[in-house]
Each structure stands twice: as C-alpha cells, then as structure tokens.
Tab-separated table of C-alpha atoms and ligand atoms in Angstrom:
chain	number	residue	atom	x	y	z
A	372	UNK	CA	15.035	-12.596	0.327
A	373	UNK	CA	18.008	-12.234	-1.932
A	374	UNK	CA	21.566	-12.423	-0.591
A	375	UNK	CA	23.817	-10.536	-2.986
A	376	UNK	CA	27.325	-11.927	-2.847
A	377	UNK	CA	30.523	-10.040	-2.899
A	378	UNK	CA	32.085	-10.382	-6.408
A	379	UNK	CA	35.135	-11.920	-4.699
A	380	UNK	CA	33.123	-14.552	-2.764
A	381	UNK	CA	34.789	-17.960	-2.891
A	382	UNK	CA	33.143	-21.328	-3.547
A	383	UNK	CA	33.784	-22.258	0.089
A	384	UNK	CA	32.057	-19.093	1.299
A	385	UNK	CA	29.049	-19.806	-0.961
A	386	UNK	CA	28.852	-23.360	0.354
A	387	UNK	CA	29.061	-22.190	3.932
A	388	UNK	CA	26.306	-19.603	3.300
A	389	UNK	CA	24.079	-22.283	1.788
A	390	UNK	CA	24.701	-24.396	4.856
A	391	UNK	CA	23.811	-21.523	7.210
A	392	UNK	CA	20.611	-20.784	5.276
A	393	UNK	CA	19.593	-24.455	5.393
A	394	UNK	CA	20.305	-24.635	9.109
A	395	UNK	CA	17.937	-21.721	9.597
A	396	UNK	CA	15.223	-23.795	7.933
A	397	UNK	CA	15.179	-22.160	4.485
A	398	UNK	CA	15.975	-23.318	0.985
A	399	UNK	CA	18.931	-21.601	-0.719
A	400	UNK	CA	19.105	-21.326	-4.529
A	401	UNK	CA	22.333	-20.024	-5.988
A	402	UNK	CA	21.728	-17.805	-8.990
A	403	UNK	CA	24.843	-17.069	-10.999
A	404	UNK	CA	24.551	-13.952	-13.138
A	405	UNK	CA	27.113	-12.452	-15.488
A	406	UNK	CA	28.062	-9.669	-13.118
A	407	UNK	CA	26.845	-10.878	-9.753
A	408	UNK	CA	25.938	-14.046	-7.929
A	409	UNK	CA	23.055	-14.148	-5.521
A	410	UNK	CA	21.458	-16.673	-3.220
A	411	UNK	CA	17.682	-16.621	-3.230
A	412	UNK	CA	16.330	-17.694	0.134
A	413	UNK	CA	12.903	-19.213	-0.192
A	414	UNK	CA	10.448	-19.723	2.636
A	415	UNK	CA	8.853	-17.404	5.187
A	416	UNK	CA	11.861	-15.091	5.299
A	417	UNK	CA	10.228	-12.502	7.566
A	418	UNK	CA	11.812	-14.426	10.423
A	419	UNK	CA	15.336	-14.090	8.979
A	420	UNK	CA	17.817	-11.872	10.776
A	421	UNK	CA	19.043	-9.675	7.948
A	422	UNK	CA	21.787	-7.926	9.895
A	423	UNK	CA	23.258	-11.296	10.883
A	424	UNK	CA	23.328	-12.440	7.233
A	425	UNK	CA	24.919	-9.193	6.051
A	426	UNK	CA	27.841	-9.791	8.430
A	427	UNK	CA	28.655	-13.255	7.056
A	428	UNK	CA	31.743	-13.786	4.892
A	429	UNK	CA	31.190	-13.306	1.187
A	430	UNK	CA	27.969	-11.283	1.563
A	431	UNK	CA	27.636	-7.863	0.011
A	432	UNK	CA	24.034	-7.015	0.865
A	433	UNK	CA	20.531	-8.404	1.202
A	434	UNK	CA	17.466	-7.414	-0.764
A	435	UNK	CA	13.844	-8.276	-0.098
A	436	UNK	CA	11.959	-9.886	-3.013
A	437	UNK	CA	8.707	-8.070	-3.487
A	438	UNK	CA	6.756	-10.666	-5.485
A	439	UNK	CA	5.242	-13.950	-4.287
A	440	UNK	CA	7.196	-15.721	-7.021
A	441	UNK	CA	10.877	-15.617	-6.188
A	442	UNK	CA	13.128	-17.756	-8.354
A	443	UNK	CA	11.476	-16.800	-11.635
A	444	UNK	CA	11.468	-13.107	-10.736
A	445	UNK	CA	13.610	-10.622	-12.651
A	446	UNK	CA	14.639	-9.214	-9.221
A	447	UNK	CA	16.601	-12.379	-8.609
A	448	UNK	CA	18.280	-12.617	-12.014
A	449	UNK	CA	18.502	-9.573	-14.273
A	450	UNK	CA	19.531	-11.506	-17.407
A	451	UNK	CA	16.964	-13.448	-19.417
A	452	UNK	CA	17.396	-17.196	-19.007
A	453	UNK	CA	18.608	-18.965	-22.121
A	454	UNK	CA	17.058	-22.382	-22.676
A	455	UNK	CA	19.165	-24.653	-24.840
A	456	UNK	CA	17.250	-26.946	-27.187
A	457	UNK	CA	20.396	-28.528	-28.616
A	458	UNK	CA	20.408	-26.971	-32.072
A	459	UNK	CA	18.435	-23.879	-31.054
A	460	UNK	CA	18.333	-21.513	-28.120
A	461	UNK	CA	15.389	-19.671	-26.630
A	462	UNK	CA	16.098	-16.455	-24.754
A	463	UNK	CA	19.452	-15.565	-26.323
A	464	UNK	CA	18.009	-12.564	-28.151
A	465	UNK	CA	17.058	-14.471	-31.302
A	466	UNK	CA	13.571	-15.390	-32.514
A	467	UNK	CA	12.942	-19.119	-32.296
A	468	UNK	CA	10.219	-20.517	-34.560
A	469	UNK	CA	8.522	-23.740	-33.490
A	470	UNK	CA	6.153	-25.226	-36.044
A	471	UNK	CA	4.338	-28.457	-36.781
A	472	UNK	CA	0.993	-30.155	-36.614
A	473	UNK	CA	-1.345	-29.953	-33.647
A	474	UNK	CA	-1.335	-33.772	-33.513
A	475	UNK	CA	0.905	-36.342	-35.118
A	476	UNK	CA	-1.493	-38.279	-37.348
A	477	UNK	CA	0.516	-40.274	-39.876
A	478	UNK	CA	4.150	-40.834	-40.778
A	479	UNK	CA	3.626	-39.084	-44.093
A	480	UNK	CA	1.948	-36.074	-42.464
A	481	UNK	CA	4.603	-35.500	-39.803
A	482	UNK	CA	7.609	-36.100	-42.061
A	483	UNK	CA	6.267	-33.855	-44.822
A	484	UNK	CA	5.534	-31.111	-42.300
A	485	UNK	CA	8.927	-31.456	-40.617
A	486	UNK	CA	10.731	-31.215	-43.962
A	487	UNK	CA	8.714	-28.218	-45.035
A	488	UNK	CA	9.073	-26.199	-41.840
A	489	UNK	CA	12.784	-27.006	-41.734
A	490	UNK	CA	13.213	-25.824	-45.320
A	491	UNK	CA	11.422	-22.578	-44.447
A	492	UNK	CA	13.757	-21.962	-41.494
A	493	UNK	CA	11.910	-23.251	-38.412
A	494	UNK	CA	14.101	-24.115	-35.417
A	495	UNK	CA	12.003	-26.808	-33.739
A	496	UNK	CA	9.186	-29.202	-34.589
A	497	UNK	CA	6.011	-29.388	-32.551
A	498	UNK	CA	3.563	-32.287	-32.612
A	499	UNK	CA	1.104	-33.708	-30.116
A	500	UNK	CA	1.318	-37.383	-29.193
A	501	UNK	CA	-0.899	-37.260	-26.107
A	502	UNK	CA	-3.713	-34.807	-26.746
A	503	UNK	CA	-5.749	-33.241	-23.951
A	504	UNK	CA	-9.075	-32.904	-25.788
A	505	UNK	CA	-12.128	-31.114	-24.493
A	506	UNK	CA	-14.277	-34.063	-25.555
A	507	UNK	CA	-13.401	-37.671	-24.620
A	508	UNK	CA	-14.782	-38.746	-28.028
A	509	UNK	CA	-12.253	-36.743	-30.021
A	510	UNK	CA	-8.883	-37.961	-31.316
A	511	UNK	CA	-6.623	-38.464	-28.294
A	512	UNK	CA	-3.319	-38.792	-30.146
A	513	UNK	CA	-1.225	-41.711	-31.423
A	514	UNK	CA	0.693	-41.793	-28.138
A	515	UNK	CA	3.980	-43.743	-28.259
A	516	UNK	CA	3.680	-44.341	-31.984
A	517	UNK	CA	3.545	-40.548	-32.427
A	518	UNK	CA	6.656	-40.124	-30.284
A	519	UNK	CA	8.477	-42.590	-32.517
A	520	UNK	CA	7.427	-40.688	-35.616
A	521	UNK	CA	8.595	-37.433	-34.069
A	522	UNK	CA	11.952	-39.040	-33.271
A	523	UNK	CA	12.204	-40.160	-36.891
A	524	UNK	CA	11.460	-36.608	-38.072
A	525	UNK	CA	14.116	-35.288	-35.687
A	526	UNK	CA	16.682	-37.795	-36.933
A	527	UNK	CA	16.048	-36.717	-40.502
A	528	UNK	CA	15.759	-32.939	-40.110
A	529	UNK	CA	17.786	-32.281	-36.956
A	530	UNK	CA	14.859	-30.299	-35.522
A	531	UNK	CA	14.397	-30.671	-31.758
A	532	UNK	CA	10.954	-31.905	-30.720
A	533	UNK	CA	8.375	-30.081	-28.633
A	534	UNK	CA	5.590	-32.370	-27.444
A	535	UNK	CA	3.005	-32.250	-24.695
A	536	UNK	CA	3.088	-34.282	-21.515
A	537	UNK	CA	-0.409	-34.714	-20.127
A	538	UNK	CA	0.129	-36.507	-16.836
A	539	UNK	CA	2.698	-37.908	-14.437
A	540	UNK	CA	1.993	-41.511	-15.556
A	541	UNK	CA	3.223	-40.920	-19.103
A	542	UNK	CA	5.997	-38.465	-18.185
A	543	UNK	CA	8.833	-41.052	-18.184
A	544	UNK	CA	7.799	-42.203	-21.672
A	545	UNK	CA	7.395	-38.693	-23.136
A	546	UNK	CA	10.654	-37.545	-21.539
A	547	UNK	CA	12.530	-40.307	-23.385
A	548	UNK	CA	11.632	-38.710	-26.716
A	549	UNK	CA	11.027	-34.998	-26.125
A	550	UNK	CA	13.568	-32.192	-26.325
A	551	UNK	CA	10.999	-29.860	-24.780
A	552	UNK	CA	8.127	-30.985	-22.560
A	553	UNK	CA	5.056	-28.911	-23.248
A	554	UNK	CA	2.673	-28.428	-20.343
A	555	UNK	CA	-0.665	-27.489	-21.836
A	556	UNK	CA	-3.007	-24.722	-20.780
A	557	UNK	CA	-5.333	-27.226	-19.101
A	558	UNK	CA	-2.482	-28.502	-16.946
A	559	UNK	CA	-0.853	-25.232	-15.942
A	560	UNK	CA	-1.912	-25.738	-12.349
A	561	UNK	CA	-1.403	-29.502	-12.206
A	562	UNK	CA	1.034	-29.160	-9.355
A	563	UNK	CA	2.156	-32.778	-9.167
A	564	UNK	CA	3.016	-32.673	-12.879
A	565	UNK	CA	4.864	-29.368	-12.394
A	566	UNK	CA	6.881	-30.882	-9.552
A	567	UNK	CA	7.745	-33.976	-11.543
A	568	UNK	CA	9.016	-31.995	-14.553
A	569	UNK	CA	10.843	-29.801	-12.051
A	570	UNK	CA	12.795	-32.874	-10.974
A	571	UNK	CA	14.067	-33.365	-14.532
A	572	UNK	CA	16.455	-31.094	-16.372
A	573	UNK	CA	14.671	-31.233	-19.718
A	574	UNK	CA	13.372	-27.894	-21.011
A	575	UNK	CA	9.715	-27.266	-20.179
A	576	UNK	CA	7.337	-25.047	-22.119
A	577	UNK	CA	4.655	-23.871	-19.731
A	578	UNK	CA	1.557	-22.629	-21.511
A	579	UNK	CA	-0.613	-20.051	-19.824
A	580	UNK	CA	-3.796	-21.465	-18.285
A	581	UNK	CA	-7.125	-20.784	-19.982
A	582	UNK	CA	-8.000	-18.065	-17.498
A	583	UNK	CA	-4.848	-17.608	-15.476
A	584	UNK	CA	-3.466	-14.350	-14.242
A	585	UNK	CA	0.180	-13.391	-14.680
A	586	UNK	CA	0.755	-14.127	-10.999
A	587	UNK	CA	-0.806	-17.613	-11.170
A	588	UNK	CA	1.224	-18.391	-14.278
A	589	UNK	CA	4.511	-17.310	-12.717
A	590	UNK	CA	3.688	-19.179	-9.511
A	591	UNK	CA	3.172	-22.306	-11.634
A	592	UNK	CA	6.596	-21.723	-13.229
A	593	UNK	CA	8.008	-21.270	-9.719
A	594	UNK	CA	6.915	-24.854	-8.894
A	595	UNK	CA	9.189	-26.132	-11.658
A	596	UNK	CA	12.176	-23.901	-10.917
A	597	UNK	CA	11.904	-24.515	-7.154
A	598	UNK	CA	12.657	-28.198	-7.840
A	599	UNK	CA	15.849	-27.224	-9.631
A	600	UNK	CA	14.790	-27.163	-13.282
A	601	UNK	CA	15.634	-23.690	-14.568
A	602	UNK	CA	14.895	-24.542	-18.180
A	603	UNK	CA	11.429	-23.079	-18.366
A	604	UNK	CA	9.920	-21.246	-21.345
A	605	UNK	CA	6.605	-19.408	-20.916
A	606	UNK	CA	4.083	-19.587	-23.745
A	607	UNK	CA	1.221	-17.098	-24.090
A	608	UNK	CA	-1.560	-18.908	-25.972
A	609	UNK	CA	-4.585	-16.729	-25.454
A	610	UNK	CA	-7.059	-16.515	-22.605
A	611	UNK	CA	-10.810	-16.749	-22.146
A	612	UNK	CA	-12.655	-13.490	-22.545
A	613	UNK	CA	-16.244	-12.543	-23.396
A	614	UNK	CA	-15.406	-12.767	-27.112
A	615	UNK	CA	-16.667	-15.956	-28.696
A	616	UNK	CA	-15.856	-15.320	-32.369
A	617	UNK	CA	-12.168	-15.990	-31.793
A	618	UNK	CA	-11.126	-19.177	-30.007
A	619	UNK	CA	-9.188	-17.223	-27.392
A	620	UNK	CA	-7.980	-13.663	-26.923
A	621	UNK	CA	-4.238	-13.485	-27.494
A	622	UNK	CA	-2.936	-11.342	-24.668
A	623	UNK	CA	0.022	-9.540	-26.216
A	624	UNK	CA	-0.450	-6.804	-23.636
A	625	UNK	CA	1.003	-9.093	-20.995
A	626	UNK	CA	4.333	-9.532	-22.798
A	627	UNK	CA	6.134	-6.290	-21.831
A	628	UNK	CA	4.992	-6.764	-18.229
A	629	UNK	CA	6.167	-10.385	-18.211
A	630	UNK	CA	9.530	-9.142	-19.443
A	631	UNK	CA	9.755	-6.839	-16.450
A	632	UNK	CA	8.595	-9.423	-13.951
A	633	UNK	CA	10.462	-12.551	-14.999
A	634	UNK	CA	13.796	-13.610	-16.435
A	635	UNK	CA	12.229	-16.653	-18.109
A	636	UNK	CA	12.089	-16.555	-21.912
A	637	UNK	CA	8.674	-15.910	-23.440
A	638	UNK	CA	7.117	-17.216	-26.631
A	639	UNK	CA	3.703	-16.701	-28.210
A	640	UNK	CA	1.336	-19.238	-29.792
A	641	UNK	CA	-0.930	-17.319	-32.189
A	642	UNK	CA	-2.579	-20.554	-33.420
A	643	UNK	CA	-4.430	-21.326	-30.185
A	644	UNK	CA	-4.464	-17.598	-29.488
A	645	UNK	CA	-6.775	-16.912	-32.421
A	646	UNK	CA	-8.210	-20.255	-33.539
A	647	UNK	CA	-8.439	-19.255	-37.207
A	648	UNK	CA	-5.688	-19.709	-39.775
A	649	UNK	CA	-5.903	-16.262	-41.382
A	650	UNK	CA	-5.294	-14.679	-37.960
A	651	UNK	CA	-2.112	-16.604	-37.225
A	652	UNK	CA	0.448	-14.778	-39.379
A	653	UNK	CA	-0.754	-11.257	-38.437
A	654	UNK	CA	-0.561	-12.153	-34.739
A	655	UNK	CA	2.817	-13.865	-35.166
A	656	UNK	CA	4.066	-10.634	-36.731
A	657	UNK	CA	2.576	-8.630	-33.879
A	658	UNK	CA	4.235	-10.902	-31.312
A	659	UNK	CA	7.628	-10.435	-32.964
A	660	UNK	CA	7.076	-6.678	-32.954
A	661	UNK	CA	6.162	-6.687	-29.252
A	662	UNK	CA	9.422	-8.521	-28.551
A	663	UNK	CA	9.410	-12.232	-27.790
A	664	UNK	CA	11.906	-15.062	-27.797
A	665	UNK	CA	9.879	-17.166	-30.169
A	666	UNK	CA	6.587	-18.132	-31.729
A	667	UNK	CA	4.922	-21.514	-32.004
A	668	UNK	CA	2.437	-22.214	-34.798
A	669	UNK	CA	0.454	-25.156	-36.101
A	670	UNK	CA	1.091	-26.274	-39.686
A	671	UNK	CA	-0.653	-29.095	-41.551
A	672	UNK	CA	-0.303	-30.415	-45.136
A	673	UNK	CA	-4.101	-30.580	-45.461
A	674	UNK	CA	-5.776	-28.533	-42.724
A	675	UNK	CA	-9.266	-29.588	-43.840
A	676	UNK	CA	-8.397	-33.194	-43.014
A	677	UNK	CA	-6.632	-32.523	-39.700
A	678	UNK	CA	-7.774	-34.659	-36.756
A	679	UNK	CA	-7.378	-31.720	-34.383
A	680	UNK	CA	-7.299	-27.931	-34.690
A	681	UNK	CA	-7.651	-27.894	-38.505
A	682	UNK	CA	-9.303	-24.431	-38.633
A	683	UNK	CA	-6.219	-22.779	-37.135
A	684	UNK	CA	-3.567	-24.756	-39.052
A	685	UNK	CA	-1.403	-22.936	-41.575
A	686	UNK	CA	-0.984	-24.571	-44.967
A	687	UNK	CA	2.573	-25.049	-46.208
A	688	UNK	CA	2.398	-21.937	-48.358
A	689	UNK	CA	0.912	-19.856	-45.538
A	690	UNK	CA	3.822	-20.933	-43.330
A	691	UNK	CA	6.310	-19.926	-46.003
A	692	UNK	CA	4.720	-16.474	-46.133
A	693	UNK	CA	4.736	-16.257	-42.348
A	694	UNK	CA	8.475	-16.995	-42.245
A	695	UNK	CA	9.144	-14.315	-44.850
A	696	UNK	CA	7.193	-11.820	-42.740
A	697	UNK	CA	8.942	-12.923	-39.547
A	698	UNK	CA	12.300	-12.259	-41.165
A	699	UNK	CA	11.184	-8.764	-42.095
A	700	UNK	CA	9.938	-7.936	-38.612
A	701	UNK	CA	12.906	-9.452	-36.836
A	702	UNK	CA	15.218	-7.525	-39.197
A	703	UNK	CA	13.436	-4.334	-38.200
A	704	UNK	CA	13.804	-5.256	-34.539
A	705	UNK	CA	17.473	-6.200	-34.925
A	706	UNK	CA	16.656	-9.733	-33.822
A	707	UNK	CA	18.360	-12.732	-35.411
A	708	UNK	CA	16.049	-15.435	-36.709
B	323	LIG	C1	-1.551	-27.587	-28.329
B	323	LIG	O1	-0.484	-26.970	-28.311
B	323	LIG	O2	-1.921	-28.296	-29.284
B	323	LIG	C2	-2.474	-27.398	-27.189
B	323	LIG	C3	-3.349	-28.343	-26.839
B	323	LIG	O3	-2.330	-26.215	-26.594
B	323	LIG	P1	-3.073	-25.530	-25.339
B	323	LIG	O4	-2.669	-26.343	-24.155
B	323	LIG	O5	-2.517	-24.145	-25.346
B	323	LIG	O6	-4.558	-25.580	-25.605
B	324	LIG	MN1	-3.591	-27.641	-31.064
C-alpha cells in the first residue's frame, strides 16, 4: 500500500507515521518525489486498516499497489530514478554509454581501450575482473589485479568503472574499486548477493537473467531496493529463445513496458544481446530509438585475441562509428549524449 502524504506534511508527522506503520508490523519506505511524498508500506498489507491510516495527521490518501514488486514500481514513484556515477548520470534523460572489454586482460589492453572509448565520448568504462564463465576451464578473470588496472584507467581518464561482482565473498573487495557493481545474468536470482549489495549504497547494475520474466527481474531489483539501496540500473542483455544462430535474443520489446512498470533507469547491452560484433551497432541504435537511459557495449583492441567474448567485441573503429550513430539517433530523439 502507498500512503500519499499531504504536501504540507511535516518531518515530525512523517516520522510519527513511520513509527505507526512499524508498530503495526510493516516496513515503511519514504519515497520523496518532486511533487509528492509517499510512504510505501511493504508486507501483507491486506490486514491494514486503511480508514485508520487516512485519518492520521499528514496523510492525504492511500492507494493500493497492484504489482507484487512495490518499491521499484512506477506506481510508487512517478519520476525515473537518477543514478549518479560521479561524472555521469543514468536516468536523467541523457544517453549514457558504457564501453570496455569483456574481461580485463592486460594493462596495455585496458588502458588503450579506456583512452579510446573516452576519446569517442563514452561515459563509463566496463571491464570484468571476476568472470562467471560457462566452463570452469575458461579464463576466469585477473581478479584483484584487474581491479587495480581498472582503477588506474579511471585515474587517468576520469571514467567511472562498471565491474561484475560474482559472489558475496568477493563483494567487499570489488566494492572497494567499483563505481557500479554489475550483477550478471547468471546471478540475477542470487538472493543473498542481492541483499548484500542492497546493504551498500553503491550503484548496482542488475542484468536480466538468461530466461527471466519481467516480473522475476523486477522482484530481484526489489530485493536490492528493499534493503535501502535505491541506486539500481536495469540492463536488458538478451534472453534465451529457440534461436541458436544469435547468442541471445535482445528483447527490445520489453523496454516500453519496463518504462511503464518501473521508475528504475534502463540500459541495453547489445553485445551479449546478439553475440556477434556486426549486430552490436544496429541494435545499439535500435535501443536508443526505443528510448533507454544508456547502452553498454564490449570493445577490444584486438577482438580475435580476446580471452572472452571476442566474437561480439567491437574494434576501436567500429566503436567510433557506433558513437557517431548514437549521436545521430539521440539528436533525433532530443536526448543529450
Ligand atoms: C558481461 O557483461 O561480460 C557478462 C558476463 O554479462 P552477462 O551476465 O549478461 O552474461
Ligand atoms: Mn562479456
């Protein structure tokens, strides 16, 4: 249930309402919007006495929340959440471009890529340090050494770092370096990891699970926000379908619906969404035309030599072309880039 506050409600009244809600055995979450403040009451609210709540000081009205996800629902907060990455913002109406290698492999590789994507206008650098690979025999990432290299690239270029956290054991280490914690598709329903990142205030990029529905994805995001971390970005990265020629099927059809259902910012990853380099720029353009808060793509100086995801990596010149195209589409859409 949503308690809509009177625009004139005082801090004391809000505190007292929170107290009342807690005493009734529910969890209150204050959601401050630009033109209204609301308290989302989470729990089995069927037992709540609505008429009693409506009579309390500072309350304007109550509203049931129709979806199983509450705090991430657009019902609760009409404005899109803006996630601050330090030098860039996701969800403020602009198009944020995140680019970099699938995995950090060498100092030379990550620094050259960071410099190039920065020069072309990217807003953040991606790079995997801990890689969740399908096979245990494949490259697992340079781990802490990779985090140090990413930090060096950040110090030089000013680009904030997006890197994946694979498990709760390595979370404290990854959180010391990352500006955005990426939760990979394979971990979307790793609830203990979701809760632990929910306890932090670092931005989290939650990728859609390999075969997750919109509802499952938003419920996973709810785990993070329910622990108090509102800085969640959703990333559509393709889902499993019957098609085997592409790595995944990029589900752009979900984007307008996500926009209606959630206030969380949404980005698209056409690299994992297609699995082949020549498909990345066309799908990045399509994502920008559908209307997203950002795109994330993989870029490598020598894709043929990449230790992971080489077939889908853009070369430097392909990335330059992609950025030129993104500027054209975002211009058409009236979106800053
Ligand atoms: C990645 O971003 O390199 C990655 C492993 O992504 P996903 O979790 O979407 O497969
Ligand atoms: Mn990858």
